Amino acid sequence: MQIDYLKNPLAIVKRFDIPYGNPGENLHLEGRIIGRTEEGYDGVNWFSGEVVYQKQRSEVGGQLLDKLHHDLKRGAPTIMGVKLMLKKWCDSMRLKWVLEEDVLEGVRF
């Protein structure tokens, strides 16, 4: 997999819509899986994850002592590995994602 950073500058390969708060408040988090390329490689060779507030595009705070959040940021060699870490993080917060979207813009297989 290769990323065209002009079309996809954040190197996002998957997005997840994670609602939170009370029903009717329309509050959503966005889970992301990001393709990472180490120096010396031609393509993506590992993946990491992050959770951001959907409207502000800023990362969810208060995660300094959250081991599951650190694991998500640290990443895994596969998309499925990061997806499982995101699921564990969501389960720990009693959240569930309602939409999973592949980002194909700027991504070549």
Coordinates of N, CA and C in Angstrom, one line a residue:
M1 N 0.8 -1.2 0.0 CA 0.0 0.0 0.0 C 0.9 1.2 0.0
Q2 N 0.5 2.2 -0.8 CA 1.3 3.5 -0.9 C 0.3 4.6 -0.7
I3 N 0.8 5.7 -0.1 CA -0.1 6.9 0.2 C 0.4 8.0 -0.7
D4 N -0.5 8.7 -1.4 CA -0.2 10.0 -2.0 C -0.5 11.1 -1.0
Y5 N 0.5 11.7 -0.5 CA 0.4 12.6 0.6 C -0.2 14.0 0.1
L6 N -0.2 14.2 -1.2 CA -0.9 15.4 -1.7 C -2.4 15.2 -1.6
K7 N -2.9 14.0 -1.9 CA -4.3 13.8 -1.9 C -4.8 13.4 -0.5
N8 N -4.0 12.8 0.3 CA -4.4 12.3 1.7 C -3.2 12.6 2.6
P9 N -3.1 13.9 3.0 CA -2.0 14.4 3.8 C -1.9 13.7 5.2
L10 N -3.0 13.3 5.8 CA -3.0 12.6 7.1 C -2.8 11.1 7.0
A11 N -2.7 10.6 5.8 CA -2.5 9.1 5.6 C -3.5 8.3 6.2
I12 N -4.8 8.7 6.3 CA -5.9 8.0 6.9 C -6.3 6.9 5.9
V13 N -6.4 5.6 6.4 CA -6.9 4.5 5.5 C -8.3 4.0 5.9
K14 N -8.7 4.3 7.2 CA -10.0 3.9 7.6 C -10.5 5.0 8.6
R15 N -11.8 5.2 8.6 CA -12.5 6.1 9.5 C -13.6 5.3 10.2
F16 N -13.9 5.7 11.5 CA -15.0 5.1 12.2 C -15.8 6.2 12.9
D17 N -17.1 6.2 12.8 CA -18.0 7.1 13.5 C -18.4 6.5 14.8
I18 N -18.1 7.2 15.9 CA -18.3 6.7 17.2 C -19.2 7.8 18.0
P19 N -20.5 7.5 18.1 CA -21.4 8.5 18.8 C -21.2 8.3 20.3
Y20 N -21.3 9.4 21.0 CA -21.2 9.4 22.5 C -22.1 10.5 23.0
G21 N -22.3 10.5 24.3 CA -23.2 11.5 25.0 C -24.6 11.0 25.0
N22 N -25.5 11.8 25.4 CA -26.9 11.5 25.5 C -27.6 11.5 24.1
P23 N -28.6 10.6 23.9 CA -29.3 10.6 22.6 C -29.8 12.0 22.3
G24 N -29.7 12.5 21.1 CA -30.2 13.8 20.7 C -29.2 14.9 20.7
E25 N -28.0 14.6 21.4 CA -27.0 15.6 21.4 C -26.2 15.7 20.2
N26 N -26.2 14.6 19.4 CA -25.5 14.6 18.1 C -24.0 14.8 18.3
L27 N -23.4 14.1 19.3 CA -22.0 14.2 19.5 C -21.3 13.0 19.0
H28 N -20.2 13.2 18.2 CA -19.5 12.0 17.6 C -18.0 12.2 17.7
L29 N -17.4 11.0 17.9 CA -15.9 10.9 17.8 C -15.6 10.3 16.5
E30 N -14.4 10.5 16.0 CA -13.9 9.9 14.8 C -12.7 9.0 15.1
G31 N -12.8 7.7 14.9 CA -11.7 6.9 15.0 C -11.0 6.8 13.7
R32 N -9.7 6.8 13.7 CA -8.9 6.8 12.5 C -7.8 5.7 12.5
I33 N -7.6 5.0 11.4 CA -6.4 4.2 11.2 C -5.5 4.9 10.2
I34 N -4.3 5.0 10.6 CA -3.3 5.8 9.8 C -2.2 4.9 9.3
G35 N -1.9 5.0 8.0 CA -0.8 4.2 7.4 C 0.5 4.9 7.7
R36 N 1.5 4.2 8.2 CA 2.8 4.7 8.5 C 3.8 4.1 7.6
T37 N 4.8 4.9 7.2 CA 5.9 4.5 6.4 C 7.2 4.8 7.0
E38 N 8.0 3.9 7.3 CA 9.3 4.1 7.9 C 10.3 4.6 6.8
E39 N 11.3 5.3 7.2 CA 12.3 5.8 6.3 C 13.0 4.6 5.6
G40 N 13.1 4.6 4.3 CA 13.8 3.5 3.6 C 12.8 2.6 3.0
Y41 N 11.5 2.7 3.3 CA 10.5 1.8 2.7 C 9.8 2.5 1.6
D42 N 9.2 1.8 0.6 CA 8.5 2.4 -0.4 C 7.0 2.6 -0.1
G43 N 6.5 1.7 0.8 CA 5.1 1.8 1.1 C 4.8 1.7 2.6
V44 N 3.5 1.7 2.9 CA 3.1 1.6 4.3 C 3.6 0.2 4.9
N45 N 4.2 0.3 6.1 CA 4.7 -1.0 6.7 C 4.1 -1.2 8.1
W46 N 3.3 -0.2 8.6 CA 2.6 -0.4 9.9 C 1.5 0.6 10.0
F47 N 0.6 0.4 11.0 CA -0.5 1.3 11.1 C -0.7 1.7 12.6
S48 N -1.2 2.9 12.8 CA -1.5 3.4 14.1 C -2.9 3.9 14.1
G49 N -3.4 4.2 15.3 CA -4.8 4.7 15.4 C -4.9 5.9 16.3
E50 N -6.0 6.6 16.1 CA -6.2 7.8 17.0 C -7.7 8.0 17.1
V51 N -8.1 8.7 18.1 CA -9.5 9.1 18.2 C -9.6 10.6 18.4
V52 N -10.4 11.3 17.5 CA -10.5 12.7 17.6 C -12.0 13.1 17.7
Y53 N -12.2 14.4 18.2 CA -13.5 14.9 18.2 C -13.9 15.3 16.8
Q54 N -15.0 14.8 16.3 CA -15.4 15.0 14.9 C -15.5 16.4 14.4
K55 N -16.0 17.3 15.2 CA -16.2 18.7 14.8 C -14.9 19.5 15.0
Q56 N -14.2 19.3 16.1 CA -13.0 20.1 16.3 C -11.8 19.6 15.6
R57 N -11.8 18.3 15.3 CA -10.6 17.6 14.7 C -9.4 17.6 15.6
S58 N -9.7 17.8 16.9 CA -8.6 17.7 17.9 C -8.7 16.3 18.6
E59 N -7.5 15.8 19.0 CA -7.5 14.5 19.6 C -8.2 14.5 21.0
V60 N -8.8 13.4 21.3 CA -9.4 13.2 22.6 C -8.4 13.3 23.7
G61 N -8.6 14.2 24.7 CA -7.7 14.4 25.7 C -7.9 13.5 26.9
G62 N -7.1 13.7 27.9 CA -7.2 12.9 29.2 C -6.7 11.5 29.0
Q63 N -5.9 11.2 28.1 CA -5.5 9.8 27.8 C -4.1 9.5 28.3
L64 N -3.5 10.4 29.2 CA -2.1 10.2 29.6 C -1.9 8.8 30.3
L65 N -2.9 8.4 31.1 CA -2.7 7.1 31.9 C -3.5 6.0 31.3
D66 N -4.1 6.2 30.1 CA -5.0 5.1 29.5 C -4.1 4.2 28.7
K67 N -3.9 3.0 29.2 CA -3.0 2.0 28.5 C -3.6 1.6 27.1
L68 N -4.9 1.5 27.0 CA -5.5 1.1 25.7 C -5.3 2.2 24.7
H69 N -5.4 3.5 25.1 CA -5.1 4.6 24.2 C -3.7 4.6 23.7
H70 N -2.8 4.3 24.6 CA -1.3 4.2 24.2 C -1.1 3.1 23.3
D71 N -1.7 2.0 23.5 CA -1.6 0.8 22.5 C -2.1 1.2 21.2
L72 N -3.2 1.9 21.1 CA -3.8 2.4 19.8 C -2.9 3.3 19.1
K73 N -2.2 4.2 19.8 CA -1.3 5.2 19.2 C 0.0 4.4 18.8
R74 N 0.4 3.4 19.5 CA 1.6 2.7 19.2 C 1.4 1.8 17.9
G75 N 0.2 1.3 17.7 CA -0.1 0.7 16.5 C 0.2 -0.8 16.4
A76 N 0.1 -1.3 15.1 CA 0.3 -2.7 14.9 C 0.7 -2.9 13.4
P77 N 1.2 -4.0 13.0 CA 1.6 -4.2 11.6 C 0.5 -4.4 10.6
T78 N -0.8 -4.6 11.1 CA -1.9 -4.8 10.2 C -3.0 -3.8 10.6
I79 N -3.9 -3.6 9.6 CA -5.1 -2.8 9.9 C -6.0 -3.5 10.9
M80 N -6.1 -4.8 10.8 CA -7.0 -5.5 11.7 C -6.5 -5.4 13.1
G81 N -5.2 -5.4 13.3 CA -4.6 -5.3 14.7 C -5.0 -4.0 15.3
V82 N -4.9 -2.9 14.5 CA -5.3 -1.6 15.1 C -6.8 -1.5 15.3
K83 N -7.6 -2.1 14.4 CA -9.0 -2.1 14.5 C -9.5 -2.8 15.8
L84 N -8.8 -3.9 16.2 CA -9.1 -4.6 17.4 C -8.7 -3.7 18.6
M85 N -7.6 -3.0 18.5 CA -7.2 -2.1 19.6 C -8.3 -1.0 19.8
L86 N -8.8 -0.4 18.6 CA -9.8 0.6 18.7 C -11.1 0.0 19.3
K87 N -11.5 -1.2 19.0 CA -12.6 -1.9 19.6 C -12.5 -2.0 21.1
K88 N -11.3 -2.4 21.5 CA -11.0 -2.5 23.0 C -11.1 -1.2 23.7
W89 N -10.6 -0.1 23.0 CA -10.7 1.2 23.6 C -12.2 1.6 23.7
C90 N -12.9 1.4 22.6 CA -14.4 1.7 22.6 C -15.1 1.0 23.7
D91 N -14.8 -0.3 23.8 CA -15.5 -1.2 24.9 C -15.2 -0.6 26.3
S92 N -13.9 -0.2 26.5 CA -13.6 0.3 27.8 C -14.3 1.6 28.1
M93 N -14.7 2.4 27.1 CA -15.4 3.6 27.3 C -17.0 3.4 27.2
R94 N -17.4 2.2 27.0 CA -18.8 1.8 26.7 C -19.3 2.5 25.5
L95 N -18.5 2.5 24.4 CA -18.9 3.1 23.2 C -18.9 2.1 22.1
K96 N -19.6 2.3 21.0 CA -19.5 1.4 19.8 C -19.5 2.3 18.6
W97 N -18.8 1.9 17.6 CA -18.8 2.6 16.3 C -20.0 2.2 15.5
V98 N -20.6 3.1 14.8 CA -21.8 2.8 14.0 C -21.5 2.8 12.5
L99 N -20.4 3.3 12.1 CA -20.0 3.4 10.7 C -18.5 3.2 10.5
E100 N -18.2 2.3 9.6 CA -16.8 2.0 9.3 C -16.6 2.4 7.8
E101 N -15.6 3.2 7.5 CA -15.5 3.7 6.1 C -14.0 3.5 5.7
D102 N -13.8 2.9 4.5 CA -12.5 2.8 3.9 C -12.2 4.1 3.2
V103 N -11.0 4.7 3.4 CA -10.6 5.9 2.7 C -9.7 5.5 1.6
L104 N -10.2 5.7 0.4 CA -9.5 5.3 -0.8 C -8.8 6.4 -1.6
E105 N -9.1 7.7 -1.2 CA -8.5 8.8 -1.9 C -7.0 8.9 -1.5
G106 N -6.1 8.8 -2.4 CA -4.7 8.9 -2.2 C -4.1 7.6 -1.7
V107 N -4.8 6.5 -1.8 CA -4.3 5.2 -1.3 C -4.2 4.3 -2.5
R108 N -3.0 3.7 -2.7 CA -2.9 2.7 -3.8 C -2.4 1.4 -3.2
F109 N -3.0 0.3 -3.8 CA -2.7 -1.0 -3.3 C -1.7 -1.7 -4.2

